[in-house]
Backbone as a chain_set.jsonl record, in Angstrom:
{"seq": "MNEKSYTELMKLGAMKRNRMKENFVLDLYIDMLLSEIQLTVEKEKLLRKIDLAIDRRDKKLFLRLSGQLKEINKRFGT", "coords": {"N": [[105.206, 88.182, 51.383], [105.212, 89.353, 54.776], [103.297, 88.367, 56.63], [101.717, 87.52, 59.668], [100.334, 84.685, 61.275], [97.138, 84.279, 62.892], [97.459, 82.811, 65.271], [100.192, 83.183, 65.799], [100.19, 85.956, 66.214], [98.603, 86.111, 68.503], [100.237, 84.742, 70.323], [102.425, 86.492, 70.398], [101.166, 88.726, 71.499], [100.477, 87.718, 74.04], [103.019, 87.242, 75.081], [103.955, 89.834, 75.18], [102.212, 90.966, 77.083], [102.995, 89.473, 79.316], [105.606, 90.418, 79.66], [105.007, 93.049, 80.318], [103.705, 92.675, 82.765], [105.826, 91.592, 84.233], [107.558, 93.777, 84.218], [106.016, 95.598, 85.673], [105.943, 94.345, 88.19], [108.654, 94.378, 88.77], [109.129, 97.168, 88.843], [107.505, 97.788, 91.028], [108.827, 96.363, 93.051], [111.262, 97.759, 93.083], [110.383, 100.301, 93.911], [109.496, 99.635, 96.486], [111.9, 98.841, 97.66], [113.4, 101.232, 97.547], [111.819, 102.833, 99.224], [112.149, 101.465, 101.639], [114.892, 101.845, 102.066], [114.952, 104.641, 102.322], [113.38, 104.958, 104.63], [114.98, 103.596, 106.505], [117.31, 105.184, 106.538], [116.23, 107.613, 107.435], [115.31, 106.86, 109.991], [117.745, 106.128, 111.214], [119.099, 108.596, 111.307], [117.407, 109.982, 113.009], [117.627, 108.42, 115.335], [120.312, 108.897, 115.98], [120.149, 111.607, 116.608], [118.492, 111.424, 118.842], [120.151, 110.009, 120.594], [122.109, 111.955, 120.948], [120.615, 113.941, 122.211], [120.07, 112.622, 124.591], [122.69, 112.388, 125.595], [123.215, 115.071, 126.049], [121.412, 115.563, 127.957], [118.944, 116.664, 127.369], [115.845, 116.853, 127.896], [113.451, 117.823, 126.804], [113.964, 117.972, 124.012], [114.579, 115.28, 123.594], [112.079, 114.052, 124.136], [110.517, 115.148, 122.093], [111.824, 114.182, 119.766], [111.633, 111.438, 120.222], [108.889, 111.132, 120.033], [108.584, 111.661, 117.313], [109.922, 109.444, 116.288], [108.266, 107.385, 117.202], [106.005, 107.987, 115.696], [106.917, 107.546, 113.076], [107.46, 104.812, 113.242], [104.885, 103.87, 113.704], [103.575, 104.677, 111.389], [104.875, 103.215, 109.401], [104.651, 100.681, 110.303], [106.596, 99.392, 111.889]], "CA": [[104.818, 89.079, 52.451], [105.607, 88.919, 56.106], [102.098, 88.364, 57.453], [101.748, 86.519, 60.726], [99.055, 84.023, 61.485], [96.394, 84.67, 64.088], [98.088, 82.144, 66.408], [101.451, 83.868, 66.086], [99.867, 87.262, 66.785], [98.133, 85.891, 69.869], [101.418, 84.409, 71.135], [103.183, 87.73, 70.595], [100.403, 89.549, 72.444], [100.609, 87.123, 75.371], [104.393, 87.475, 75.541], [104.062, 91.258, 75.5], [101.522, 91.169, 78.356], [103.837, 88.903, 80.37], [106.705, 91.356, 79.893], [104.448, 94.209, 81.011], [103.486, 92.256, 84.151], [107.141, 91.468, 84.86], [108.057, 95.136, 84.426], [105.242, 96.178, 86.767], [106.414, 93.739, 89.435], [110.003, 94.89, 88.985], [108.986, 98.556, 89.282], [106.956, 97.755, 92.38], [109.914, 95.926, 93.934], [112.223, 98.867, 93.18], [109.762, 101.317, 94.766], [109.513, 99.145, 97.866], [113.283, 98.864, 98.113], [113.771, 102.628, 97.78], [111.1, 103.283, 100.424], [112.807, 100.841, 102.792], [116.174, 102.529, 102.252], [114.645, 105.972, 102.821], [112.939, 104.797, 106.016], [116.137, 103.216, 107.319], [118.177, 106.362, 106.683], [115.509, 108.571, 108.28], [115.315, 106.368, 111.37], [119.115, 106.203, 111.743], [119.366, 110.001, 111.634], [116.608, 110.314, 114.189], [118.219, 107.741, 116.485], [121.535, 109.625, 116.349], [119.728, 112.837, 117.291], [117.989, 111.02, 120.158], [121.34, 109.72, 121.41], [122.744, 113.232, 121.279], [119.745, 114.598, 123.203], [120.314, 111.92, 125.864], [124.015, 112.789, 126.058], [123.131, 116.462, 126.514], [120.37, 115.588, 128.989], [117.912, 117.592, 126.892], [114.617, 116.064, 128.0], [112.455, 118.362, 125.875], [114.346, 117.514, 122.67], [114.432, 113.824, 123.601], [110.658, 113.71, 124.046], [110.045, 115.513, 120.751], [112.4, 113.245, 118.8], [111.038, 110.121, 120.494], [107.546, 111.189, 119.45], [108.744, 111.524, 115.868], [110.286, 108.053, 116.023], [107.047, 106.595, 117.383], [105.129, 108.257, 114.552], [107.492, 106.838, 111.925], [107.24, 103.378, 113.449], [103.448, 103.586, 113.542], [103.235, 104.903, 109.981], [105.445, 102.178, 108.56], [104.402, 99.372, 110.893], [107.828, 98.749, 112.376]], "C": [[105.188, 88.488, 53.802], [104.401, 88.97, 57.046], [102.169, 87.238, 58.465], [100.354, 85.937, 60.881], [98.408, 84.547, 62.767], [97.046, 84.087, 65.337], [99.392, 82.836, 66.792], [101.208, 85.229, 66.727], [99.392, 87.127, 68.223], [99.297, 85.558, 70.806], [102.234, 85.662, 71.425], [102.482, 88.649, 71.598], [100.537, 89.04, 73.864], [102.003, 87.369, 75.932], [104.569, 88.941, 75.958], [103.384, 91.557, 76.837], [102.351, 90.622, 79.516], [104.999, 89.832, 80.698], [106.21, 92.585, 80.647], [104.21, 93.876, 82.482], [104.815, 92.169, 84.888], [107.72, 92.846, 85.154], [107.326, 95.814, 85.576], [105.737, 95.657, 88.109], [107.81, 94.262, 89.768], [109.96, 96.337, 89.47], [108.455, 98.636, 90.712], [108.031, 97.365, 93.391], [110.928, 97.056, 94.141], [111.669, 99.971, 94.076], [109.789, 100.905, 96.232], [110.918, 99.215, 98.453], [113.734, 100.293, 98.419], [113.079, 103.193, 99.019], [111.746, 102.729, 101.686], [114.137, 101.527, 103.095], [115.935, 103.916, 102.852], [114.22, 105.916, 104.289], [114.113, 104.492, 106.931], [117.049, 104.407, 107.572], [117.528, 107.382, 107.618], [115.541, 108.142, 109.748], [116.709, 106.453, 111.986], [119.48, 107.623, 112.133], [118.644, 110.399, 112.916], [117.188, 109.668, 115.444], [119.516, 108.415, 116.937], [121.191, 110.914, 117.09], [119.199, 112.53, 118.691], [119.153, 110.721, 121.095], [122.025, 111.005, 121.856], [121.928, 113.983, 122.333], [119.928, 113.949, 124.572], [121.659, 112.353, 126.445], [124.0, 114.205, 126.639], [122.104, 116.644, 127.633], [119.275, 116.612, 128.664], [116.588, 116.82, 126.805], [113.575, 116.508, 126.978], [112.722, 117.872, 124.437], [114.18, 116.001, 122.552], [112.977, 113.416, 123.415], [110.098, 114.024, 122.653], [110.534, 114.517, 119.709], [111.843, 111.831, 118.989], [109.627, 110.037, 119.926], [107.588, 111.033, 117.939], [109.077, 110.082, 115.494], [109.072, 107.137, 116.175], [106.123, 106.749, 116.184], [105.626, 107.517, 113.3], [107.229, 105.34, 112.053], [105.775, 103.001, 113.25], [103.059, 103.674, 112.063], [103.711, 103.764, 109.087], [105.312, 100.784, 109.171], [105.637, 98.648, 111.366], [107.933, 98.871, 113.867]], "O": [[105.439, 87.291, 53.938], [104.477, 89.55, 58.129], [102.625, 86.137, 58.156], [99.344, 86.603, 60.65], [99.059, 85.173, 63.604], [97.176, 84.776, 66.349], [99.664, 83.048, 67.974], [101.911, 85.622, 67.657], [99.743, 87.947, 69.071], [99.342, 86.031, 71.942], [102.681, 85.874, 72.552], [103.129, 89.27, 72.441], [100.694, 89.829, 74.796], [102.156, 87.669, 77.116], [105.235, 89.246, 76.947], [103.92, 92.32, 77.642], [102.406, 91.235, 80.582], [105.342, 90.018, 81.866], [106.91, 93.105, 81.516], [104.483, 94.702, 83.353], [104.927, 92.614, 86.03], [108.305, 93.062, 86.215], [107.941, 96.527, 86.369], [105.928, 96.426, 89.051], [108.105, 94.555, 90.926], [110.675, 96.697, 90.405], [108.91, 99.459, 91.506], [108.133, 97.968, 94.46], [111.393, 97.276, 95.259], [112.393, 100.518, 94.907], [110.068, 101.72, 97.112], [111.098, 99.602, 99.607], [114.378, 100.534, 99.44], [113.686, 103.948, 99.778], [111.877, 103.436, 102.685], [114.465, 101.762, 104.258], [116.634, 104.321, 103.781], [114.656, 106.738, 105.095], [114.226, 105.068, 108.013], [117.508, 104.614, 108.695], [118.192, 107.947, 108.487], [115.77, 108.962, 110.637], [116.845, 106.811, 113.156], [120.101, 107.84, 113.174], [119.205, 111.065, 113.786], [117.236, 110.298, 116.501], [119.79, 108.497, 118.134], [121.846, 111.274, 118.068], [119.435, 113.298, 119.624], [119.142, 111.131, 122.256], [122.465, 111.124, 123.0], [122.493, 114.591, 123.241], [119.941, 114.637, 125.593], [121.763, 112.648, 127.636], [124.7, 114.49, 127.61], [121.951, 117.735, 128.182], [118.761, 117.312, 129.536], [116.264, 116.222, 125.779], [112.9, 115.681, 126.364], [111.81, 117.416, 123.748], [113.7, 115.499, 121.536], [112.679, 112.526, 122.618], [109.303, 113.258, 122.108], [109.76, 114.059, 118.868], [111.612, 111.116, 118.014], [109.22, 109.0, 119.403], [106.741, 110.36, 117.35], [108.572, 109.562, 114.5], [108.873, 106.224, 115.374], [105.532, 105.777, 115.712], [104.832, 106.935, 112.562], [106.827, 104.685, 111.091], [105.464, 101.946, 112.696], [102.304, 102.842, 111.559], [103.032, 103.392, 108.13], [105.813, 99.811, 108.606], [105.724, 97.425, 111.26], [108.9, 98.392, 114.459]]}, "num_chains": 1, "name": "protein.A"}
């Protein structure tokens, strides 16, 4: 028969838990990375729109977009 000892089963259980922890950390890292990329892209788009508003001397649009940028920075702590 292919029965495993208690010690072997405990080792297998510990290894499985370690893999689950590693996967959790990896998933967390991936989520953080994707959020950072999304934030960066969103901010770059907003900054381009702000530059365009400045070029067009559109104060109303500039103030609205600047407010959005401030909100993003406050929300993400940047």
